[in-house]
Amino acid sequence: MIVAFVLVGAVGAVNVRSSILGGAEATSLSKGSDRDIRAHWPPVPPDASANPLGAPPAQASSSTEFSFIKTVGDGADTHPVAWDPCRPIHLVINDARAPEQGDPLLQEAIAQVTEATGLQFVVDGPTTEAPATDRPPRDTARYGDRWSPVLVAWTDPSAVPHLKGSVAGVAGPDGAPFYTAEQRHWVSGSVNLDGPQLSLILQRPAGWETARAIVMHEFGHLVGLQHVPQPSQLMYASSTNRTDFGRGDREGLRQLGDGHCFTG
Ligand SMILES: [Zn+2]
């Protein structure tokens, strides 16, 4: 699943817009028992815990202005496909086209997502891995017997065609193979940011807040949020003056921080 963030208008305009592209769906396995699914997943990593590493905040509103990339269950049992909160989300960063303030921009945006979800992120370090739309969630040759860390790439439209025109970023999670709906969870993903475009945004008045909002929006997709039709939310598909998560965004993020653990 890949989701894009689009900038509209001439340089200097503050409108930013997102669009969504279908991407890597998790593999649905047709045979085998529930228990056998472990054979299709890498070992539980040493930094996993028996309990969630963090906690989302208490429910702060009854807003329904949020949407998930994928849900499972029916009726009152419906819940989002989410990340395992008992293990950190590992990131590697390709800074080939990073703006000068790329690192602190990422740090602030990630801190906002952690605050809203309780999900913990760990930056493993730099990588030269190039962005790819068919990036596998498991790449043993490159990363060993684990889920691939999320690839955060400061890149440009020549490397990532989805960033052509006014698109400022594309992002989305990848799911683990599963037999049953309850086994579905996000285990890897990609965040591709248009470095040259974000450099221009950073030079504008209030550019920091605008650029950070773009990165926050992309990380919202990474943890499982879909676009919403309400411009009052940061997950709206076009930019507004909003530079922080809205009430609906926060309720969606809170639910995404309350996923199942797969560490047992
Ligand atoms: Zn978007």
PDB file of N, CA and C in Angstrom, residues 17-114:
ATOM      1  N   ARG A  17      -1.499  18.359  -1.461  1.00  0.00           N
ATOM      2  CA  ARG A  17      -2.547  17.376  -1.708  1.00  0.00           C
ATOM      3  C   ARG A  17      -1.951  15.977  -1.734  1.00  0.00           C
ATOM      4  N   SER A  18      -2.737  15.045  -1.296  1.00  0.00           N
ATOM      5  CA  SER A  18      -2.338  13.644  -1.314  1.00  0.00           C
ATOM      6  C   SER A  18      -3.193  12.853  -2.270  1.00  0.00           C
ATOM      7  N   SER A  19      -2.646  11.809  -2.786  1.00  0.00           N
ATOM      8  CA  SER A  19      -3.467  10.829  -3.482  1.00  0.00           C
ATOM      9  C   SER A  19      -2.986   9.447  -3.094  1.00  0.00           C
ATOM     10  N   ILE A  20      -3.796   8.470  -3.366  1.00  0.00           N
ATOM     11  CA  ILE A  20      -3.516   7.114  -2.892  1.00  0.00           C
ATOM     12  C   ILE A  20      -3.316   6.178  -4.059  1.00  0.00           C
ATOM     13  N   LEU A  21      -2.358   5.336  -3.921  1.00  0.00           N
ATOM     14  CA  LEU A  21      -2.083   4.328  -4.928  1.00  0.00           C
ATOM     15  C   LEU A  21      -2.185   2.968  -4.262  1.00  0.00           C
ATOM     16  N   GLY A  22      -2.810   2.046  -4.944  1.00  0.00           N
ATOM     17  CA  GLY A  22      -2.833   0.691  -4.410  1.00  0.00           C
ATOM     18  C   GLY A  22      -1.428   0.129  -4.405  1.00  0.00           C
ATOM     19  N   GLY A  23      -1.100  -0.664  -3.453  1.00  0.00           N
ATOM     20  CA  GLY A  23       0.247  -1.180  -3.361  1.00  0.00           C
ATOM     21  C   GLY A  23       0.271  -2.581  -2.823  1.00  0.00           C
ATOM     22  N   ALA A  24       1.307  -2.903  -2.134  1.00  0.00           N
ATOM     23  CA  ALA A  24       1.558  -4.267  -1.696  1.00  0.00           C
ATOM     24  C   ALA A  24       0.487  -4.735  -0.716  1.00  0.00           C
ATOM     25  N   GLU A  25      -0.364  -5.592  -1.191  1.00  0.00           N
ATOM     26  CA  GLU A  25      -1.306  -6.249  -0.298  1.00  0.00           C
ATOM     27  C   GLU A  25      -0.609  -7.425   0.365  1.00  0.00           C
ATOM     28  N   ALA A  26      -0.984  -7.704   1.594  1.00  0.00           N
ATOM     29  CA  ALA A  26      -0.401  -8.853   2.265  1.00  0.00           C
ATOM     30  C   ALA A  26      -0.836 -10.136   1.560  1.00  0.00           C
ATOM     31  N   THR A  27       0.004 -11.129   1.633  1.00  0.00           N
ATOM     32  CA  THR A  27      -0.300 -12.421   1.016  1.00  0.00           C
ATOM     33  C   THR A  27      -1.290 -13.199   1.878  1.00  0.00           C
ATOM     34  N   SER A  28      -2.379 -13.623   1.286  1.00  0.00           N
ATOM     35  CA  SER A  28      -3.335 -14.467   1.982  1.00  0.00           C
ATOM     36  C   SER A  28      -3.008 -15.916   1.658  1.00  0.00           C
ATOM     37  N   LEU A  29      -2.674 -16.672   2.670  1.00  0.00           N
ATOM     38  CA  LEU A  29      -2.278 -18.072   2.470  1.00  0.00           C
ATOM     39  C   LEU A  29      -3.517 -18.942   2.512  1.00  0.00           C
ATOM     40  N   SER A  30      -3.574 -19.923   1.643  1.00  0.00           N
ATOM     41  CA  SER A  30      -4.814 -20.685   1.514  1.00  0.00           C
ATOM     42  C   SER A  30      -4.836 -21.966   2.336  1.00  0.00           C
ATOM     43  N   LYS A  31      -3.685 -22.443   2.750  1.00  0.00           N
ATOM     44  CA  LYS A  31      -3.656 -23.712   3.473  1.00  0.00           C
ATOM     45  C   LYS A  31      -2.892 -23.570   4.779  1.00  0.00           C
ATOM     46  N   GLY A  32      -3.203 -24.454   5.698  1.00  0.00           N
ATOM     47  CA  GLY A  32      -2.429 -24.486   6.931  1.00  0.00           C
ATOM     48  C   GLY A  32      -3.253 -24.048   8.115  1.00  0.00           C
ATOM     49  N   SER A  33      -2.825 -24.440   9.267  1.00  0.00           N
ATOM     50  CA  SER A  33      -3.537 -24.105  10.492  1.00  0.00           C
ATOM     51  C   SER A  33      -3.067 -22.745  10.986  1.00  0.00           C
ATOM     52  N   ASP A  34      -3.809 -22.202  11.932  1.00  0.00           N
ATOM     53  CA  ASP A  34      -3.431 -20.953  12.579  1.00  0.00           C
ATOM     54  C   ASP A  34      -1.992 -20.992  13.069  1.00  0.00           C
ATOM     55  N   ARG A  35      -1.656 -22.114  13.674  1.00  0.00           N
ATOM     56  CA  ARG A  35      -0.350 -22.230  14.314  1.00  0.00           C
ATOM     57  C   ARG A  35       0.775 -22.177  13.278  1.00  0.00           C
ATOM     58  N   ASP A  36       0.493 -22.710  12.106  1.00  0.00           N
ATOM     59  CA  ASP A  36       1.524 -22.791  11.074  1.00  0.00           C
ATOM     60  C   ASP A  36       1.974 -21.440  10.544  1.00  0.00           C
ATOM     61  N   ILE A  37       1.223 -20.397  10.833  1.00  0.00           N
ATOM     62  CA  ILE A  37       1.570 -19.099  10.275  1.00  0.00           C
ATOM     63  C   ILE A  37       2.969 -18.670  10.713  1.00  0.00           C
ATOM     64  N   ARG A  38       3.390 -19.134  11.872  1.00  0.00           N
ATOM     65  CA  ARG A  38       4.721 -18.723  12.358  1.00  0.00           C
ATOM     66  C   ARG A  38       5.829 -19.140  11.393  1.00  0.00           C
ATOM     67  N   ALA A  39       5.590 -20.205  10.658  1.00  0.00           N
ATOM     68  CA  ALA A  39       6.602 -20.651   9.696  1.00  0.00           C
ATOM     69  C   ALA A  39       6.766 -19.649   8.559  1.00  0.00           C
ATOM     70  N   HIS A  40       5.781 -18.779   8.400  1.00  0.00           N
ATOM     71  CA  HIS A  40       5.840 -17.782   7.332  1.00  0.00           C
ATOM     72  C   HIS A  40       6.311 -16.418   7.817  1.00  0.00           C
ATOM     73  N   TRP A  41       6.577 -16.321   9.092  1.00  0.00           N
ATOM     74  CA  TRP A  41       7.046 -15.067   9.678  1.00  0.00           C
ATOM     75  C   TRP A  41       8.468 -15.267  10.215  1.00  0.00           C
ATOM     76  N   PRO A  42       9.274 -14.236  10.211  1.00  0.00           N
ATOM     77  CA  PRO A  42      10.595 -14.372  10.831  1.00  0.00           C
ATOM     78  C   PRO A  42      10.452 -14.524  12.349  1.00  0.00           C
ATOM     79  N   PRO A  43      11.533 -14.947  13.018  1.00  0.00           N
ATOM     80  CA  PRO A  43      11.447 -15.124  14.472  1.00  0.00           C
ATOM     81  C   PRO A  43      11.067 -13.818  15.175  1.00  0.00           C
ATOM     82  N   VAL A  44      10.457 -13.962  16.324  1.00  0.00           N
ATOM     83  CA  VAL A  44      10.169 -12.779  17.152  1.00  0.00           C
ATOM     84  C   VAL A  44      11.505 -12.119  17.495  1.00  0.00           C
ATOM     85  N   PRO A  45      11.653 -10.825  17.258  1.00  0.00           N
ATOM     86  CA  PRO A  45      12.963 -10.185  17.469  1.00  0.00           C
ATOM     87  C   PRO A  45      13.281 -10.014  18.948  1.00  0.00           C
ATOM     88  N   PRO A  46      14.564  -9.894  19.253  1.00  0.00           N
ATOM     89  CA  PRO A  46      14.970  -9.797  20.665  1.00  0.00           C
ATOM     90  C   PRO A  46      14.462  -8.540  21.360  1.00  0.00           C
ATOM     91  N   ASP A  47      14.113  -7.509  20.610  1.00  0.00           N
ATOM     92  CA  ASP A  47      13.626  -6.291  21.269  1.00  0.00           C
ATOM     93  C   ASP A  47      12.101  -6.261  21.405  1.00  0.00           C
ATOM     94  N   ALA A  48      11.457  -7.392  21.118  1.00  0.00           N
ATOM     95  CA  ALA A  48      10.012  -7.474  21.345  1.00  0.00           C
ATOM     96  C   ALA A  48       9.751  -7.728  22.826  1.00  0.00           C
ATOM     97  N   SER A  49       8.603  -7.277  23.271  1.00  0.00           N
ATOM     98  CA  SER A  49       8.222  -7.418  24.670  1.00  0.00           C
ATOM     99  C   SER A  49       6.925  -8.222  24.758  1.00  0.00           C
ATOM    100  N   ALA A  50       6.629  -8.714  25.952  1.00  0.00           N
ATOM    101  CA  ALA A  50       5.358  -9.407  26.139  1.00  0.00           C
ATOM    102  C   ALA A  50       4.200  -8.416  26.213  1.00  0.00           C
ATOM    103  N   ASN A  51       4.512  -7.172  26.471  1.00  0.00           N
ATOM    104  CA  ASN A  51       3.482  -6.140  26.633  1.00  0.00           C
ATOM    105  C   ASN A  51       3.764  -4.972  25.692  1.00  0.00           C
ATOM    106  N   PRO A  52       2.737  -4.177  25.397  1.00  0.00           N
ATOM    107  CA  PRO A  52       2.978  -3.002  24.540  1.00  0.00           C
ATOM    108  C   PRO A  52       4.087  -2.109  25.104  1.00  0.00           C
ATOM    109  N   LEU A  53       4.915  -1.600  24.204  1.00  0.00           N
ATOM    110  CA  LEU A  53       6.053  -0.773  24.615  1.00  0.00           C
ATOM    111  C   LEU A  53       5.606   0.618  25.034  1.00  0.00           C
ATOM    112  N   GLY A  54       4.490   1.026  24.526  1.00  0.00           N
ATOM    113  CA  GLY A  54       3.932   2.324  24.883  1.00  0.00           C
ATOM    114  C   GLY A  54       2.422   2.194  24.887  1.00  0.00           C
ATOM    115  N   ALA A  55       1.763   3.260  25.229  1.00  0.00           N
ATOM    116  CA  ALA A  55       0.301   3.225  25.252  1.00  0.00           C
ATOM    117  C   ALA A  55      -0.238   4.450  24.534  1.00  0.00           C
ATOM    118  N   PRO A  56      -1.300   4.255  23.748  1.00  0.00           N
ATOM    119  CA  PRO A  56      -1.923   5.442  23.168  1.00  0.00           C
ATOM    120  C   PRO A  56      -2.596   6.254  24.265  1.00  0.00           C
ATOM    121  N   PRO A  57      -2.838   7.523  24.024  1.00  0.00           N
ATOM    122  CA  PRO A  57      -3.540   8.327  25.022  1.00  0.00           C
ATOM    123  C   PRO A  57      -4.976   7.838  25.198  1.00  0.00           C
ATOM    124  N   ALA A  58      -5.612   8.251  26.268  1.00  0.00           N
ATOM    125  CA  ALA A  58      -7.024   7.924  26.468  1.00  0.00           C
ATOM    126  C   ALA A  58      -7.853   8.550  25.354  1.00  0.00           C
ATOM    127  N   GLN A  59      -8.992   7.941  25.083  1.00  0.00           N
ATOM    128  CA  GLN A  59      -9.857   8.482  24.034  1.00  0.00           C
ATOM    129  C   GLN A  59     -10.249   9.908  24.388  1.00  0.00           C
ATOM    130  N   ALA A  60      -9.986  10.822  23.470  1.00  0.00           N
ATOM    131  CA  ALA A  60     -10.197  12.236  23.768  1.00  0.00           C
ATOM    132  C   ALA A  60     -11.404  12.817  23.053  1.00  0.00           C
ATOM    133  N   SER A  61     -11.926  12.101  22.071  1.00  0.00           N
ATOM    134  CA  SER A  61     -13.098  12.621  21.361  1.00  0.00           C
ATOM    135  C   SER A  61     -13.852  11.456  20.758  1.00  0.00           C
ATOM    136  N   SER A  62     -15.073  11.742  20.346  1.00  0.00           N
ATOM    137  CA  SER A  62     -15.876  10.720  19.680  1.00  0.00           C
ATOM    138  C   SER A  62     -15.870  10.957  18.176  1.00  0.00           C
ATOM    139  N   SER A  63     -14.882  11.707  17.703  1.00  0.00           N
ATOM    140  CA  SER A  63     -14.815  11.998  16.274  1.00  0.00           C
ATOM    141  C   SER A  63     -14.759  10.711  15.456  1.00  0.00           C
ATOM    142  N   THR A  64     -15.468  10.718  14.360  1.00  0.00           N
ATOM    143  CA  THR A  64     -15.408   9.578  13.429  1.00  0.00           C
ATOM    144  C   THR A  64     -14.716   9.997  12.133  1.00  0.00           C
ATOM    145  N   GLU A  65     -14.037  11.120  12.180  1.00  0.00           N
ATOM    146  CA  GLU A  65     -13.401  11.645  10.968  1.00  0.00           C
ATOM    147  C   GLU A  65     -12.012  11.043  10.773  1.00  0.00           C
ATOM    148  N   PHE A  66     -12.004   9.735  10.651  1.00  0.00           N
ATOM    149  CA  PHE A  66     -10.767   9.005  10.366  1.00  0.00           C
ATOM    150  C   PHE A  66     -11.140   7.781   9.549  1.00  0.00           C
ATOM    151  N   SER A  67     -10.164   7.233   8.876  1.00  0.00           N
ATOM    152  CA  SER A  67     -10.398   6.047   8.053  1.00  0.00           C
ATOM    153  C   SER A  67      -9.119   5.216   8.070  1.00  0.00           C
ATOM    154  N   PHE A  68      -9.282   3.902   8.008  1.00  0.00           N
ATOM    155  CA  PHE A  68      -8.125   3.018   8.052  1.00  0.00           C
ATOM    156  C   PHE A  68      -7.841   2.443   6.672  1.00  0.00           C
ATOM    157  N   ILE A  69      -6.579   2.150   6.429  1.00  0.00           N
ATOM    158  CA  ILE A  69      -6.206   1.522   5.165  1.00  0.00           C
ATOM    159  C   ILE A  69      -6.882   0.161   5.040  1.00  0.00           C
ATOM    160  N   LYS A  70      -6.937  -0.554   6.146  1.00  0.00           N
ATOM    161  CA  LYS A  70      -7.551  -1.885   6.116  1.00  0.00           C
ATOM    162  C   LYS A  70      -8.163  -2.168   7.488  1.00  0.00           C
ATOM    163  N   THR A  71      -9.369  -2.735   7.476  1.00  0.00           N
ATOM    164  CA  THR A  71      -9.971  -3.166   8.729  1.00  0.00           C
ATOM    165  C   THR A  71     -10.306  -4.652   8.630  1.00  0.00           C
ATOM    166  N   VAL A  72     -10.461  -5.291   9.775  1.00  0.00           N
ATOM    167  CA  VAL A  72     -10.923  -6.674   9.841  1.00  0.00           C
ATOM    168  C   VAL A  72     -12.044  -6.751  10.858  1.00  0.00           C
ATOM    169  N   GLY A  73     -12.803  -7.826  10.797  1.00  0.00           N
ATOM    170  CA  GLY A  73     -13.918  -8.015  11.722  1.00  0.00           C
ATOM    171  C   GLY A  73     -15.187  -7.355  11.202  1.00  0.00           C
ATOM    172  N   ASP A  74     -16.271  -7.599  11.931  1.00  0.00           N
ATOM    173  CA  ASP A  74     -17.578  -7.086  11.524  1.00  0.00           C
ATOM    174  C   ASP A  74     -18.217  -6.312  12.668  1.00  0.00           C
ATOM    175  N   GLY A  75     -19.053  -5.380  12.283  1.00  0.00           N
ATOM    176  CA  GLY A  75     -19.864  -4.666  13.266  1.00  0.00           C
ATOM    177  C   GLY A  75     -19.021  -4.064  14.374  1.00  0.00           C
ATOM    178  N   ALA A  76     -19.458  -4.337  15.607  1.00  0.00           N
ATOM    179  CA  ALA A  76     -18.767  -3.764  16.768  1.00  0.00           C
ATOM    180  C   ALA A  76     -17.366  -4.340  16.930  1.00  0.00           C
ATOM    181  N   ASP A  77     -17.090  -5.473  16.289  1.00  0.00           N
ATOM    182  CA  ASP A  77     -15.763  -6.087  16.392  1.00  0.00           C
ATOM    183  C   ASP A  77     -14.777  -5.553  15.349  1.00  0.00           C
ATOM    184  N   THR A  78     -15.226  -4.625  14.526  1.00  0.00           N
ATOM    185  CA  THR A  78     -14.337  -4.096  13.490  1.00  0.00           C
ATOM    186  C   THR A  78     -13.159  -3.372  14.129  1.00  0.00           C
ATOM    187  N   HIS A  79     -11.980  -3.702  13.660  1.00  0.00           N
ATOM    188  CA  HIS A  79     -10.806  -2.967  14.138  1.00  0.00           C
ATOM    189  C   HIS A  79      -9.792  -2.866  13.006  1.00  0.00           C
ATOM    190  N   PRO A  80      -8.902  -1.906  13.130  1.00  0.00           N
ATOM    191  CA  PRO A  80      -7.966  -1.691  12.020  1.00  0.00           C
ATOM    192  C   PRO A  80      -6.848  -2.716  12.010  1.00  0.00           C
ATOM    193  N   VAL A  81      -6.359  -3.021  10.820  1.00  0.00           N
ATOM    194  CA  VAL A  81      -5.060  -3.692  10.722  1.00  0.00           C
ATOM    195  C   VAL A  81      -4.021  -2.682  11.208  1.00  0.00           C
ATOM    196  N   ALA A  82      -3.185  -3.135  12.142  1.00  0.00           N
ATOM    197  CA  ALA A  82      -2.279  -2.220  12.841  1.00  0.00           C
ATOM    198  C   ALA A  82      -0.897  -2.849  12.971  1.00  0.00           C
ATOM    199  N   TRP A  83       0.014  -2.096  13.528  1.00  0.00           N
ATOM    200  CA  TRP A  83       1.339  -2.616  13.861  1.00  0.00           C
ATOM    201  C   TRP A  83       1.286  -3.307  15.217  1.00  0.00           C
ATOM    202  N   ASP A  84       2.193  -4.224  15.428  1.00  0.00           N
ATOM    203  CA  ASP A  84       2.350  -4.898  16.718  1.00  0.00           C
ATOM    204  C   ASP A  84       2.941  -3.885  17.712  1.00  0.00           C
ATOM    205  N   PRO A  85       2.176  -3.509  18.737  1.00  0.00           N
ATOM    206  CA  PRO A  85       2.688  -2.487  19.665  1.00  0.00           C
ATOM    207  C   PRO A  85       3.721  -3.029  20.659  1.00  0.00           C
ATOM    208  N   CYS A  86       3.977  -4.329  20.626  1.00  0.00           N
ATOM    209  CA  CYS A  86       4.930  -4.941  21.553  1.00  0.00           C
ATOM    210  C   CYS A  86       6.358  -4.963  21.011  1.00  0.00           C
ATOM    211  N   ARG A  87       6.529  -4.432  19.822  1.00  0.00           N
ATOM    212  CA  ARG A  87       7.886  -4.354  19.273  1.00  0.00           C
ATOM    213  C   ARG A  87       8.049  -2.992  18.596  1.00  0.00           C
ATOM    214  N   PRO A  88       9.276  -2.472  18.603  1.00  0.00           N
ATOM    215  CA  PRO A  88       9.463  -1.178  17.949  1.00  0.00           C
ATOM    216  C   PRO A  88       9.374  -1.300  16.427  1.00  0.00           C
ATOM    217  N   ILE A  89       8.997  -0.207  15.799  1.00  0.00           N
ATOM    218  CA  ILE A  89       8.999  -0.110  14.340  1.00  0.00           C
ATOM    219  C   ILE A  89      10.382   0.389  13.928  1.00  0.00           C
ATOM    220  N   HIS A  90      11.119  -0.475  13.250  1.00  0.00           N
ATOM    221  CA  HIS A  90      12.482  -0.097  12.849  1.00  0.00           C
ATOM    222  C   HIS A  90      12.457   0.667  11.535  1.00  0.00           C
ATOM    223  N   LEU A  91      13.325   1.679  11.451  1.00  0.00           N
ATOM    224  CA  LEU A  91      13.448   2.499  10.244  1.00  0.00           C
ATOM    225  C   LEU A  91      14.894   2.502   9.785  1.00  0.00           C
ATOM    226  N   VAL A  92      15.081   2.537   8.478  1.00  0.00           N
ATOM    227  CA  VAL A  92      16.383   2.898   7.912  1.00  0.00           C
ATOM    228  C   VAL A  92      16.147   4.113   7.015  1.00  0.00           C
ATOM    229  N   ILE A  93      17.165   4.949   6.908  1.00  0.00           N
ATOM    230  CA  ILE A  93      16.984   6.227   6.216  1.00  0.00           C
ATOM    231  C   ILE A  93      17.974   6.362   5.067  1.00  0.00           C
ATOM    232  N   ASN A  94      17.416   6.582   3.884  1.00  0.00           N
ATOM    233  CA  ASN A  94      18.229   6.905   2.713  1.00  0.00           C
ATOM    234  C   ASN A  94      18.160   8.420   2.541  1.00  0.00           C
ATOM    235  N   ASP A  95      19.285   9.092   2.800  1.00  0.00           N
ATOM    236  CA  ASP A  95      19.255  10.559   2.811  1.00  0.00           C
ATOM    237  C   ASP A  95      19.841  11.162   1.535  1.00  0.00           C
ATOM    238  N   ALA A  96      19.752  10.419   0.424  1.00  0.00           N
ATOM    239  CA  ALA A  96      20.348  10.879  -0.838  1.00  0.00           C
ATOM    240  C   ALA A  96      19.913  12.290  -1.222  1.00  0.00           C
ATOM    241  N   ARG A  97      18.649  12.638  -1.007  1.00  0.00           N
ATOM    242  CA  ARG A  97      18.148  13.969  -1.389  1.00  0.00           C
ATOM    243  C   ARG A  97      17.552  14.687  -0.179  1.00  0.00           C
ATOM    244  N   ALA A  98      18.114  14.439   0.978  1.00  0.00           N
ATOM    245  CA  ALA A  98      17.549  15.041   2.197  1.00  0.00           C
ATOM    246  C   ALA A  98      17.776  16.543   2.236  1.00  0.00           C
ATOM    247  N   PRO A  99      16.775  17.297   2.677  1.00  0.00           N
ATOM    248  CA  PRO A  99      17.013  18.720   2.931  1.00  0.00           C
ATOM    249  C   PRO A  99      17.912  18.864   4.158  1.00  0.00           C
ATOM    250  N   GLU A 100      18.456  20.049   4.305  1.00  0.00           N
ATOM    251  CA  GLU A 100      19.391  20.291   5.409  1.00  0.00           C
ATOM    252  C   GLU A 100      18.776  19.932   6.763  1.00  0.00           C
ATOM    253  N   GLN A 101      17.491  20.213   6.922  1.00  0.00           N
ATOM    254  CA  GLN A 101      16.837  19.957   8.215  1.00  0.00           C
ATOM    255  C   GLN A 101      16.071  18.640   8.217  1.00  0.00           C
ATOM    256  N   GLY A 102      16.486  17.716   7.359  1.00  0.00           N
ATOM    257  CA  GLY A 102      15.737  16.472   7.228  1.00  0.00           C
ATOM    258  C   GLY A 102      15.649  15.668   8.518  1.00  0.00           C
ATOM    259  N   ASP A 103      16.767  15.541   9.205  1.00  0.00           N
ATOM    260  CA  ASP A 103      16.763  14.718  10.422  1.00  0.00           C
ATOM    261  C   ASP A 103      15.834  15.260  11.505  1.00  0.00           C
ATOM    262  N   PRO A 104      15.975  16.528  11.894  1.00  0.00           N
ATOM    263  CA  PRO A 104      15.055  17.025  12.924  1.00  0.00           C
ATOM    264  C   PRO A 104      13.598  17.048  12.472  1.00  0.00           C
ATOM    265  N   LEU A 105      13.385  17.229  11.180  1.00  0.00           N
ATOM    266  CA  LEU A 105      12.010  17.193  10.663  1.00  0.00           C
ATOM    267  C   LEU A 105      11.404  15.808  10.888  1.00  0.00           C
ATOM    268  N   LEU A 106      12.163  14.773  10.545  1.00  0.00           N
ATOM    269  CA  LEU A 106      11.700  13.408  10.778  1.00  0.00           C
ATOM    270  C   LEU A 106      11.467  13.155  12.257  1.00  0.00           C
ATOM    271  N   GLN A 107      12.439  13.580  13.070  1.00  0.00           N
ATOM    272  CA  GLN A 107      12.329  13.327  14.507  1.00  0.00           C
ATOM    273  C   GLN A 107      11.053  13.937  15.086  1.00  0.00           C
ATOM    274  N   GLU A 108      10.766  15.167  14.704  1.00  0.00           N
ATOM    275  CA  GLU A 108       9.563  15.831  15.251  1.00  0.00           C
ATOM    276  C   GLU A 108       8.295  15.146  14.764  1.00  0.00           C
ATOM    277  N   ALA A 109       8.264  14.784  13.491  1.00  0.00           N
ATOM    278  CA  ALA A 109       7.059  14.141  12.951  1.00  0.00           C
ATOM    279  C   ALA A 109       6.838  12.775  13.615  1.00  0.00           C
ATOM    280  N   ILE A 110       7.922  12.022  13.780  1.00  0.00           N
ATOM    281  CA  ILE A 110       7.800  10.694  14.396  1.00  0.00           C
ATOM    282  C   ILE A 110       7.361  10.828  15.855  1.00  0.00           C
ATOM    283  N   ALA A 111       7.901  11.831  16.543  1.00  0.00           N
ATOM    284  CA  ALA A 111       7.503  12.030  17.942  1.00  0.00           C
ATOM    285  C   ALA A 111       6.006  12.304  18.049  1.00  0.00           C
ATOM    286  N   GLN A 112       5.457  13.023  17.091  1.00  0.00           N
ATOM    287  CA  GLN A 112       4.014  13.305  17.099  1.00  0.00           C
ATOM    288  C   GLN A 112       3.211  12.013  16.909  1.00  0.00           C
ATOM    289  N   VAL A 113       3.699  11.139  16.043  1.00  0.00           N
ATOM    290  CA  VAL A 113       2.984   9.876  15.804  1.00  0.00           C
ATOM    291  C   VAL A 113       3.094   8.975  17.035  1.00  0.00           C
ATOM    292  N   THR A 114       4.265   8.961  17.659  1.00  0.00           N
ATOM    293  CA  THR A 114       4.423   8.175  18.888  1.00  0.00           C
ATOM    294  C   THR A 114       3.486   8.684  19.981  1.00  0.00           C
TER     295      THR A 114
END
